[in-house]
Short mmCIF file of C-alpha atoms in Angstrom, two decimals:
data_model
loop_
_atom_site.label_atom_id
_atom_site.label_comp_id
_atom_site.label_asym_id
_atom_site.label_seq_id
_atom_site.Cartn_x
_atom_site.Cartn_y
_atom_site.Cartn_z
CA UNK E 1337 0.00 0.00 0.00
CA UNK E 1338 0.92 3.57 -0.58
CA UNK E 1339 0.07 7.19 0.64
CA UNK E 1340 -2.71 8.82 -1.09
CA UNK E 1341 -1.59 10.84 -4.13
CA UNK E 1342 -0.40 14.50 -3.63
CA UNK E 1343 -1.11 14.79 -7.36
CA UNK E 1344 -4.61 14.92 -9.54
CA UNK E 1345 -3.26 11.64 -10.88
CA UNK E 1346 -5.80 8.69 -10.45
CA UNK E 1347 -4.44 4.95 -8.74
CA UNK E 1348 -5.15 1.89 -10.54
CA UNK E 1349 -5.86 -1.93 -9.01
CA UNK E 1350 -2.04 -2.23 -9.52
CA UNK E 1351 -1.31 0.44 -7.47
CA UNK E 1352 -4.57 1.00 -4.22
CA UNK E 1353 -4.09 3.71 -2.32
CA UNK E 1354 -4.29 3.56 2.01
CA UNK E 1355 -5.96 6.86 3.57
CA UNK E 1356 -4.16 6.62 6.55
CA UNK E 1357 -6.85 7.54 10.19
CA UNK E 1358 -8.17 10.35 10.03
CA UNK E 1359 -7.14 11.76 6.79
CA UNK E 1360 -8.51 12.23 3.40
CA UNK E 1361 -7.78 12.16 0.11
CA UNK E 1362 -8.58 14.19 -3.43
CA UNK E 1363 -8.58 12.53 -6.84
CA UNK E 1364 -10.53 12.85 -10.49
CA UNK E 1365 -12.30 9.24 -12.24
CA UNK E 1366 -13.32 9.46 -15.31
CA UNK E 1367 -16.08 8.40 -16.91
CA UNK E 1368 -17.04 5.00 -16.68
CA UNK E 1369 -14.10 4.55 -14.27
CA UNK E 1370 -15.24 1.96 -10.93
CA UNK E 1371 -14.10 3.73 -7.46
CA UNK E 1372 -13.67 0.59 -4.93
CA UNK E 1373 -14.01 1.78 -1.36
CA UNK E 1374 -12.60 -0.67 1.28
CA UNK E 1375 -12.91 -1.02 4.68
CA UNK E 1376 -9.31 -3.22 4.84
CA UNK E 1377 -10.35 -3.28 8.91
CA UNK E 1378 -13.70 -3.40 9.64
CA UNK E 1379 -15.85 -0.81 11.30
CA UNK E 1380 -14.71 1.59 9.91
CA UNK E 1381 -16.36 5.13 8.01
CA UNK E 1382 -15.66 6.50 5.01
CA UNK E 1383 -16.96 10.00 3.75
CA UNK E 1384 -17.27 10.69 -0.31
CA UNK E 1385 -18.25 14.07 -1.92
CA UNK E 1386 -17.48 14.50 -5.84
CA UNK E 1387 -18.15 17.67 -7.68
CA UNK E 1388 -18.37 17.32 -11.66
CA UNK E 1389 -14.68 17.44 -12.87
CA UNK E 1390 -15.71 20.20 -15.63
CA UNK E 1391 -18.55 22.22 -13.80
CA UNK E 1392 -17.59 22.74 -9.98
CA UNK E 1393 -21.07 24.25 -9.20
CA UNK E 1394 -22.05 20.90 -9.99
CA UNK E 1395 -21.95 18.84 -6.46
CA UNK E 1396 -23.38 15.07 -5.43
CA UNK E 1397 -26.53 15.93 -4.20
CA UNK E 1398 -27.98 14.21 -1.36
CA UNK E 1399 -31.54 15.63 -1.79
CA UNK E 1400 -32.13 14.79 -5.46
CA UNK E 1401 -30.81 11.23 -4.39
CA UNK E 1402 -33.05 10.41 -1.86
CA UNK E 1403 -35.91 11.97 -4.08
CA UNK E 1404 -35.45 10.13 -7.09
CA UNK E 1405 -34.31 6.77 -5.43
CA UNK E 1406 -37.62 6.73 -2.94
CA UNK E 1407 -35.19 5.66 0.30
CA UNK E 1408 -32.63 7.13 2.52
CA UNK E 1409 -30.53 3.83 2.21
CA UNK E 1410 -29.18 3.32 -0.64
CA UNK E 1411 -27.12 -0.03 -1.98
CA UNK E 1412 -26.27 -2.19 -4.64
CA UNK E 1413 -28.50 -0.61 -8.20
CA UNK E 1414 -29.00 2.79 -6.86
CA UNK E 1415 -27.54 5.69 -8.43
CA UNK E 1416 -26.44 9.19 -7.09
CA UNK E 1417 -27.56 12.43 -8.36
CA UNK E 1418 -26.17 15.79 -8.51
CA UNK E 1419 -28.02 19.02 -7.81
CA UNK E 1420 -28.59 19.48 -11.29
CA UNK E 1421 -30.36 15.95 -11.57
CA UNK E 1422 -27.52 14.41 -13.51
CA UNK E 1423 -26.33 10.88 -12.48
CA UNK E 1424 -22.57 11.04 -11.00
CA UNK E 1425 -22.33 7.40 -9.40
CA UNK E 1426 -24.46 4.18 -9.76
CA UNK E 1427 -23.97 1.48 -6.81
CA UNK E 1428 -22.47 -1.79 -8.74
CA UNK E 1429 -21.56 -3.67 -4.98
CA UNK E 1430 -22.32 -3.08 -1.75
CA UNK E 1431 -20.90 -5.72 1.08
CA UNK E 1432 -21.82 -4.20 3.45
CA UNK E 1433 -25.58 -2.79 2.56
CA UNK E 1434 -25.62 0.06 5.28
CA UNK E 1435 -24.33 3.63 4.56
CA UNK E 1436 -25.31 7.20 5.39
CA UNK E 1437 -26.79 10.01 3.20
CA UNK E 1438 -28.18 11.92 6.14
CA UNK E 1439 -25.39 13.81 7.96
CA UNK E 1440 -22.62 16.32 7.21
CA UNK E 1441 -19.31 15.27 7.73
CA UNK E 1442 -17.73 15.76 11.23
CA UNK E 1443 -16.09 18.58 11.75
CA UNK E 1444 -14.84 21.22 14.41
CA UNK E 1445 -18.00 22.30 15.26
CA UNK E 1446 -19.27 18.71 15.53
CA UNK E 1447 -17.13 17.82 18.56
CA UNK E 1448 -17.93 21.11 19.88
CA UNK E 1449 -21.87 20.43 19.69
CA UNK E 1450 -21.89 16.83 20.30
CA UNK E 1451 -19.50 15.30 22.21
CA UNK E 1452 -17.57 15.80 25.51
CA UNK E 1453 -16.18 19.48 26.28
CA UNK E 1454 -12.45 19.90 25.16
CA UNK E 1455 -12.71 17.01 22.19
CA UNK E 1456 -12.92 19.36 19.31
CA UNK E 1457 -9.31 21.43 19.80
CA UNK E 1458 -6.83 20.07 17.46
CA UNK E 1459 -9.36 16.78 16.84
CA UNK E 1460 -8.92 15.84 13.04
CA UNK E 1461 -12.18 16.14 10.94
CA UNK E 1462 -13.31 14.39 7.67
CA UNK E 1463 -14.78 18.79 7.22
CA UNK E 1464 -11.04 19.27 7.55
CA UNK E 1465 -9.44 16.59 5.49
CA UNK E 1466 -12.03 17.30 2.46
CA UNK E 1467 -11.31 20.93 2.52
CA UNK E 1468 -7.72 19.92 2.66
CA UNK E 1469 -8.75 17.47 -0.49
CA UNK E 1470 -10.62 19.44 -2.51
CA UNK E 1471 -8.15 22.61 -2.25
CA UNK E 1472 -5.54 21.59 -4.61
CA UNK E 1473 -9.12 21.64 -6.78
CA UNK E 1474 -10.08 25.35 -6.38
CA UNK E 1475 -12.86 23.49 -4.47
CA UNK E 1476 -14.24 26.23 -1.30
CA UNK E 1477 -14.89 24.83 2.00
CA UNK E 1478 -18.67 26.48 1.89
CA UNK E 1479 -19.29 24.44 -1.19
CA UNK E 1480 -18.84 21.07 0.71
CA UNK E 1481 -22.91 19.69 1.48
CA UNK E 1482 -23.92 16.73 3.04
CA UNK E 1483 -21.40 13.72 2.48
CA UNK E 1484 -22.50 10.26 1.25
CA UNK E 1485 -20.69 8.47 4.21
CA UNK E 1486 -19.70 5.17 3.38
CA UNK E 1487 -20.38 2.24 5.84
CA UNK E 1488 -21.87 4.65 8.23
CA UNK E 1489 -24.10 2.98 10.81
CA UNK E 1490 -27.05 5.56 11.01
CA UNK E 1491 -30.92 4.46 11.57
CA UNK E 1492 -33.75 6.81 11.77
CA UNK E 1493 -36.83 5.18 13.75
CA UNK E 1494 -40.17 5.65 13.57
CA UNK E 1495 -39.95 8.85 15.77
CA UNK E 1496 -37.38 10.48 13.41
CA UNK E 1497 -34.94 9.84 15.90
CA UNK E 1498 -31.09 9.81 14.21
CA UNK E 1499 -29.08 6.82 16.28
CA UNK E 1500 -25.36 5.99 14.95
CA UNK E 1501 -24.36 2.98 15.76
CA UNK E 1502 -20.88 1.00 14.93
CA UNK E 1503 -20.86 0.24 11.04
CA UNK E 1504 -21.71 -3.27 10.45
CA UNK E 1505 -18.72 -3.42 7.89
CA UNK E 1506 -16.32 -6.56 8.33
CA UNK E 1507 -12.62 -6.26 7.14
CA UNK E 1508 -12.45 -6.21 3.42
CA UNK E 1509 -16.19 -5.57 2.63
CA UNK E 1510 -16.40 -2.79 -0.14
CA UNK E 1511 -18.45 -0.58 -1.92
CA UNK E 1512 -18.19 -0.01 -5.84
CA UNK E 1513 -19.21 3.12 -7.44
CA UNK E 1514 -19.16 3.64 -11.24
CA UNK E 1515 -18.37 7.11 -11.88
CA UNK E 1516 -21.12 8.37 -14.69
CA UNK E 1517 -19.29 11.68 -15.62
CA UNK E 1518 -15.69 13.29 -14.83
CA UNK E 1519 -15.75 13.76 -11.53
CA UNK E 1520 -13.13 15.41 -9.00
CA UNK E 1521 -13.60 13.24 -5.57
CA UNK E 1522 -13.07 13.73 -1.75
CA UNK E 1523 -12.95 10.75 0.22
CA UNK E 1524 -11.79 10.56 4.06
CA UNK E 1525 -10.92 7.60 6.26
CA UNK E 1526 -13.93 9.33 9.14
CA UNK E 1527 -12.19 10.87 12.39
CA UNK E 1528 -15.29 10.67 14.91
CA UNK E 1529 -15.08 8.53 17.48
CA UNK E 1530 -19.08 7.95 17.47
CA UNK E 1531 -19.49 6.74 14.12
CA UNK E 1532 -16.70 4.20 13.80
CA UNK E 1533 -16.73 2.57 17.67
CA UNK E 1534 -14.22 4.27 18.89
CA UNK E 1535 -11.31 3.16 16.70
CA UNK E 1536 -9.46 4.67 13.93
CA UNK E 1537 -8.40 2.73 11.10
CA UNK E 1538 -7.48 3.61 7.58
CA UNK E 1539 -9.89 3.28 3.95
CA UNK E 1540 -8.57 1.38 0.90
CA UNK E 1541 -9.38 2.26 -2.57
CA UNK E 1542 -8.15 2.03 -6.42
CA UNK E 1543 -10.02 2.38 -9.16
CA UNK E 1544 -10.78 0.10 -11.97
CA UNK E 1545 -10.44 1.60 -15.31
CA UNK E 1546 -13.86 2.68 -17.44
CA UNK E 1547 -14.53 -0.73 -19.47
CA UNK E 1548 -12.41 -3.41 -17.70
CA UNK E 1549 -14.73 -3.90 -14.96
CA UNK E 1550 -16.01 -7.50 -15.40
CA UNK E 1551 -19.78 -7.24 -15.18
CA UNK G 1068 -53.49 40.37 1.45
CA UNK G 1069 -51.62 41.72 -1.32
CA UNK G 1070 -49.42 40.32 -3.64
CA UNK G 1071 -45.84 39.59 -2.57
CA UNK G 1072 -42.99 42.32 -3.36
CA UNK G 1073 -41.05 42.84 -5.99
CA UNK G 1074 -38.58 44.93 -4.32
CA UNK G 1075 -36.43 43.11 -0.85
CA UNK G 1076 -38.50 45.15 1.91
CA UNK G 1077 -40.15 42.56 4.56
CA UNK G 1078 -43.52 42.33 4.80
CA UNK G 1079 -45.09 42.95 8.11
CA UNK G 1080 -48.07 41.63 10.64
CA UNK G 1081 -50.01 44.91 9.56
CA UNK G 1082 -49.27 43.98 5.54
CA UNK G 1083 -49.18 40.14 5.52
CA UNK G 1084 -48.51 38.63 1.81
CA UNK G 1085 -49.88 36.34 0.00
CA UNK G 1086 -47.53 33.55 -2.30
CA UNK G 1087 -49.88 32.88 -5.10
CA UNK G 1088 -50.03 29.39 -6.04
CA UNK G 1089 -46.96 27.52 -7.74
CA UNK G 1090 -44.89 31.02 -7.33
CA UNK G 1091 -42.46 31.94 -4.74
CA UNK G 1092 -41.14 35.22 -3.50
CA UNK G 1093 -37.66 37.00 -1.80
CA UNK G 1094 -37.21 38.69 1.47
CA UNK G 1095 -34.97 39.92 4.25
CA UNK G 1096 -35.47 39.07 7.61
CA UNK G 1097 -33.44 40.57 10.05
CA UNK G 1098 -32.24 39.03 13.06
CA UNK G 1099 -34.84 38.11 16.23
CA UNK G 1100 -37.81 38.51 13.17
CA UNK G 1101 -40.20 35.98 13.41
CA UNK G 1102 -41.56 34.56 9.81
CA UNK G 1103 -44.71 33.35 9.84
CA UNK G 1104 -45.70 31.10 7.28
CA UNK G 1105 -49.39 30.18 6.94
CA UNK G 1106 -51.89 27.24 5.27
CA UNK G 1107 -54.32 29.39 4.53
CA UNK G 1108 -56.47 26.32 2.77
CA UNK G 1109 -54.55 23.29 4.30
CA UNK G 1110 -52.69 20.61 2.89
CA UNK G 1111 -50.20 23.26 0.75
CA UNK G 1112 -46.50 23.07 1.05
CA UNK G 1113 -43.98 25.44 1.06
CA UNK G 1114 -40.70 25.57 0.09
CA UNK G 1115 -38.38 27.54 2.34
CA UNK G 1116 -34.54 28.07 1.95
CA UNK G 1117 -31.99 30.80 3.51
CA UNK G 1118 -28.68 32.36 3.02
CA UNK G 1119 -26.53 34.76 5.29
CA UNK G 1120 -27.35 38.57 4.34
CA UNK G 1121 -24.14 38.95 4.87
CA UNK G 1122 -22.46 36.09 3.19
CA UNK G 1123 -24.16 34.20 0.56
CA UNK G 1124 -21.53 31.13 0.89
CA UNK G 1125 -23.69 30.04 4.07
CA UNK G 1126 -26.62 28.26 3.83
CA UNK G 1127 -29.47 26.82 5.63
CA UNK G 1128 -28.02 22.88 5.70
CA UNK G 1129 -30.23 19.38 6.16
CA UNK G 1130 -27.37 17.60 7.06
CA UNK G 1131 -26.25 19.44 9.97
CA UNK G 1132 -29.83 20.26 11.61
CA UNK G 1133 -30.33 16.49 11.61
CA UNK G 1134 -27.05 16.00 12.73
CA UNK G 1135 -27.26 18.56 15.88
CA UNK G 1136 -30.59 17.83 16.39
CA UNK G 1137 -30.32 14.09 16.27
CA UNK G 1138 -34.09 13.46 14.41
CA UNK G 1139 -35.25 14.15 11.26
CA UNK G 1140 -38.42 15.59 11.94
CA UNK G 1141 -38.39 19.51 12.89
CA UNK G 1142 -40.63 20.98 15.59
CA UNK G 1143 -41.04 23.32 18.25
CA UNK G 1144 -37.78 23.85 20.14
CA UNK G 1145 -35.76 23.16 17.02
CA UNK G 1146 -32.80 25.15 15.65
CA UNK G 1147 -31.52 24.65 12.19
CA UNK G 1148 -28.50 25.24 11.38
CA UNK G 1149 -26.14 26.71 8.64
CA UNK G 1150 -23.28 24.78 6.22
CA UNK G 1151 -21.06 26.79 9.29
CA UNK G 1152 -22.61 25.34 12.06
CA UNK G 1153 -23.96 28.42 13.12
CA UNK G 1154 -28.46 28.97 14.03
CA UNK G 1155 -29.96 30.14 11.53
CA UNK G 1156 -33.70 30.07 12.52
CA UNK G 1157 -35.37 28.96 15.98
CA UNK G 1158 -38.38 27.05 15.39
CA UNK G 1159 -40.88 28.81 18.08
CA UNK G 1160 -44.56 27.42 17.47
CA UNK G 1161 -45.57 24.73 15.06
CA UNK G 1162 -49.27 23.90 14.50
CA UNK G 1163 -48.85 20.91 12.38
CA UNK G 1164 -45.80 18.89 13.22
CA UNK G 1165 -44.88 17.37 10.05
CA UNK G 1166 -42.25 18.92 8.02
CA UNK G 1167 -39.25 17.71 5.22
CA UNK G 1168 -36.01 18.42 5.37
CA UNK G 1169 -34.56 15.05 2.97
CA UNK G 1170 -35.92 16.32 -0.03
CA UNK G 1171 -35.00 18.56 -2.97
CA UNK G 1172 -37.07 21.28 -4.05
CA UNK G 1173 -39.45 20.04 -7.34
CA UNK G 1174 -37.75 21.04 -10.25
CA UNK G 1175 -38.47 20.36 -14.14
CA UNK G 1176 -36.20 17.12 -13.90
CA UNK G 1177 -38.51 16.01 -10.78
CA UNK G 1178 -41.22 15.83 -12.98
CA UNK G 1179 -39.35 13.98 -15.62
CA UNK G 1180 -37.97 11.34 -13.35
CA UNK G 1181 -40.76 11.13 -10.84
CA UNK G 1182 -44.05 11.99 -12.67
CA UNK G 1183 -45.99 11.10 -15.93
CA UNK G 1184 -44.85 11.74 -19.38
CA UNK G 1185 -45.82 15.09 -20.57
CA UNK G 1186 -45.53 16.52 -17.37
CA UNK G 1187 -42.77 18.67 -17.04
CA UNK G 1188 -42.86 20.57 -20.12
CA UNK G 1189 -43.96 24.26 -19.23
CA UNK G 1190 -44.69 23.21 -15.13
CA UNK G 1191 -43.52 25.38 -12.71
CA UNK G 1192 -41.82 24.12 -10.25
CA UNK G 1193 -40.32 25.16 -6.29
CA UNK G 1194 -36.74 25.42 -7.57
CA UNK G 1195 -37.64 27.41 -10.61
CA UNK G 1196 -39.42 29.96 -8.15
CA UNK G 1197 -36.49 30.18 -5.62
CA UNK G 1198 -34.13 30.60 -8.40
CA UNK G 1199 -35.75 33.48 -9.76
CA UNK G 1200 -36.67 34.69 -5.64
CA UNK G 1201 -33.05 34.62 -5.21
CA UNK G 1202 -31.90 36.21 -8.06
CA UNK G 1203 -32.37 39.85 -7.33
CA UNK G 1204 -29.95 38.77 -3.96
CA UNK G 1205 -27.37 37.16 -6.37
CA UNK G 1206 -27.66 34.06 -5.39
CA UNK G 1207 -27.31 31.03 -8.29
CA UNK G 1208 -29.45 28.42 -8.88
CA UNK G 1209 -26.50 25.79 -8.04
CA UNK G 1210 -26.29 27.60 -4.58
CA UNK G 1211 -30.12 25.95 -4.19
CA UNK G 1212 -29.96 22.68 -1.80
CA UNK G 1213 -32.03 20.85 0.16
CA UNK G 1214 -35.01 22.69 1.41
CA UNK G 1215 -36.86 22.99 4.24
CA UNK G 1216 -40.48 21.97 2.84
CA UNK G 1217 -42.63 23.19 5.48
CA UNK G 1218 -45.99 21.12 5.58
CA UNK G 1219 -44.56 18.80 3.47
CA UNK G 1220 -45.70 14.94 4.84
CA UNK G 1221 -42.80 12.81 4.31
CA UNK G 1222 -42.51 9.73 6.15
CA UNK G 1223 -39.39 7.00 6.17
CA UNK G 1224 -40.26 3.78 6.89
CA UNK G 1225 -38.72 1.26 8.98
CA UNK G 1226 -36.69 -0.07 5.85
CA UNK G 1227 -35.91 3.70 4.76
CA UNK G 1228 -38.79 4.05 1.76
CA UNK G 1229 -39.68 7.93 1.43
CA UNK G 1230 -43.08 8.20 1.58
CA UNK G 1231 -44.74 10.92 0.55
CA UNK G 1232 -48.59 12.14 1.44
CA UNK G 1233 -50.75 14.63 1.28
CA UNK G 1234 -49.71 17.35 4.20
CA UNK G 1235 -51.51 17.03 7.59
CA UNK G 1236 -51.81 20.78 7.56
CA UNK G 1237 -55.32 22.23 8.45
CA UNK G 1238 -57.06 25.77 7.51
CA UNK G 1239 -54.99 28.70 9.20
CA UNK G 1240 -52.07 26.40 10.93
CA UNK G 1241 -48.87 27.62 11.13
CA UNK G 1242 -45.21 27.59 11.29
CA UNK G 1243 -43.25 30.14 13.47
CA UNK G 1244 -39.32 30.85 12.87
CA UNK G 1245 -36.72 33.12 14.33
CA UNK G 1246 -34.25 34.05 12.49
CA UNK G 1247 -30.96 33.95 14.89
CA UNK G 1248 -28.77 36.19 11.77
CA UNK G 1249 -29.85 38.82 9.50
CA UNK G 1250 -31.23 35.96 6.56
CA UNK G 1251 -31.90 36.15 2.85
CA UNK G 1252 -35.14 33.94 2.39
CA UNK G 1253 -37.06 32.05 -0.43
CA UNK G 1254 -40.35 30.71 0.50
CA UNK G 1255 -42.94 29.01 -2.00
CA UNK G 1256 -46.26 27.95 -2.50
CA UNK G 1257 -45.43 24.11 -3.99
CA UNK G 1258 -45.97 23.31 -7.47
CA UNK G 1259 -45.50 19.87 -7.22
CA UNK G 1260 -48.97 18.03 -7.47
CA UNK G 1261 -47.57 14.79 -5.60
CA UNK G 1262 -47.15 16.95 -2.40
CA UNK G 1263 -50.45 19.28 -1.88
CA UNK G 1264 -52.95 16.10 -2.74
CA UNK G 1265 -53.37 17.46 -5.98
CA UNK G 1266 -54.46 21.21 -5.18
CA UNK G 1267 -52.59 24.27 -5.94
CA UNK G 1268 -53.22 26.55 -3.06
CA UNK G 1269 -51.26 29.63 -1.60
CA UNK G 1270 -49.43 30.24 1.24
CA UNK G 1271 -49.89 32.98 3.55
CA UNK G 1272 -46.68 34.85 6.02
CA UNK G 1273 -45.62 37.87 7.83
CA UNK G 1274 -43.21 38.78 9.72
CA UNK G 1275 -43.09 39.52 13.69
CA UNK G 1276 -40.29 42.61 14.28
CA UNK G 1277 -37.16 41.85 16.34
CA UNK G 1278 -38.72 42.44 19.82
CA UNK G 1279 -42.61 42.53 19.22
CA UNK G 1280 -43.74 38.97 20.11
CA UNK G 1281 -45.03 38.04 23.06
CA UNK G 1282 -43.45 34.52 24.43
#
């Protein structure tokens, strides 16, 4: 395994990439290209945001997807909108079958609001690592929404009621995301406590080339 | 009631406004005004999104009001929250208790994907209003996210299917909000035929003055 690229350039299945705890990562697919998220450990939280590589006003929207998909959980068949109600992703396999749509991505403010008193100074954030991501991108911090998080643990009950609880993810389970236009991605290895059990563990990932993918 | 303004004074208690169906209007609130927003008929919707006055890169965000409010159903007691973490608006009296905040305003491609053939060509729509009640502020239509659809019924099942029925909303109910910053608003009377049981109806709202209402 290697360090995430410092580059735009995109890693291959010869060549994964290891987001090391609580960091994140920047990178462009092309179309057709197959982004494999892994959870090498288990239990561990991933957050993705993509912007469309030649429009940056054009963000992964997780309104539109939860509109035209009917559900807030999506898996294996569902594909991801943008604002603009253009496809960017469609779900080719989900392990795992439980991810997050719902919630922003932790950041400063997050361990000042939810957890104990004196957690948020200096405490990494996936906020922070995406902004770091997305700079080298021209990418502004204010135009980072809601984050699909990947292998995120989060049920709603009947009452509305938000409850996180430790992703279900066992080591090596992945996700697969076929990229359906350019895209520049941000993708963390999460930093919260809450949402991965209390650990923190690295995210694998390469990408397999538009049109090798067996089917 | 008279029509809503063209120009970005607030309307007041004294001078309430009227949305006329399937339009949408612009206005300033400043901060401690209360916004009252009215089913004059029942079972109408209304589409409501905000921006700083003073900085149009925040924005009223889903994500983090479920996230620091831990539900995703918005009542009484509620604050929603800004992209920056900061209170936006203070939700002080709710007659209905059944609101959206997953889903995307209605926009031509909602009723391509979503609705019969035919339907979208020449139907106005919630984003189409806010984009042109935002425009006089400068605000872009890719600066549009989630909204917060007051009225709107949208449940989530147990397995996460979006649900959506007519609203609950009766004659003259209402939804109170304080705005906690000085706020550029969009609010709407819902185009979107899947959402008002069929009807197109308006929506009703004043505002209360920094100071003037009695808790």
């Amino acid at each position: 395994m290697t360090q995430p690229p410092t580059s735009t350039e995109a890693p291959t299945e010869a060549r994964p990439y290891r987001i090391a705890p609580q960091t994140g990562t920047g990178f462009c697919l092309q179309k057709g290209d197959v982004l494999v998220v892994i959870d090498p450990m288990g239990e561990q939280v991933s957050d993705l945001m993509a912007f469309a590589a030649d429009n940056q006003d054009e963000w992964l929207s997780s309104g539109r997807t939860f509109d035209y998909n009917e559900t807030i959980y999506l898996t294996t068949g569902h594909r991801l909108y943008s604002n603009r109600s253009r496809v960017m992703f469609t779900l080719l396999r989900d392990d795992v079958g439980r991810h997050d749509f719902l919630l922003t991505p932790c950041s400063t403010e997050t361990f000042e609001i939810l957890y104990p008193p004196g957690t948020a100074e200096g405490h990494p954030s996936c906020f922070g690592n995406l902004v770091k991501a997305f700079a080298p991108f021209g990418i502004q911090p204010d135009q980072i929404p809601t984050t699909l998080n990947i292998f995120m643990n989060v049920l709603v009950d009947e009452k509305g009621k938000v409850n996180i609880g430790p992703p279900i993810s066992q080591p090596g389970q992945r996700l697969e995301l076929r990229a359906e236009m350019d895209l520049i991605v941000g993708l963390t290895a999460c930093s919260a406590e809450g949402s991965n059990n209390g650990t923190f563990k690295p995210i694998d990932y390469f990408v397999i080339p538009a049109g090798t993918r067996a089917e």
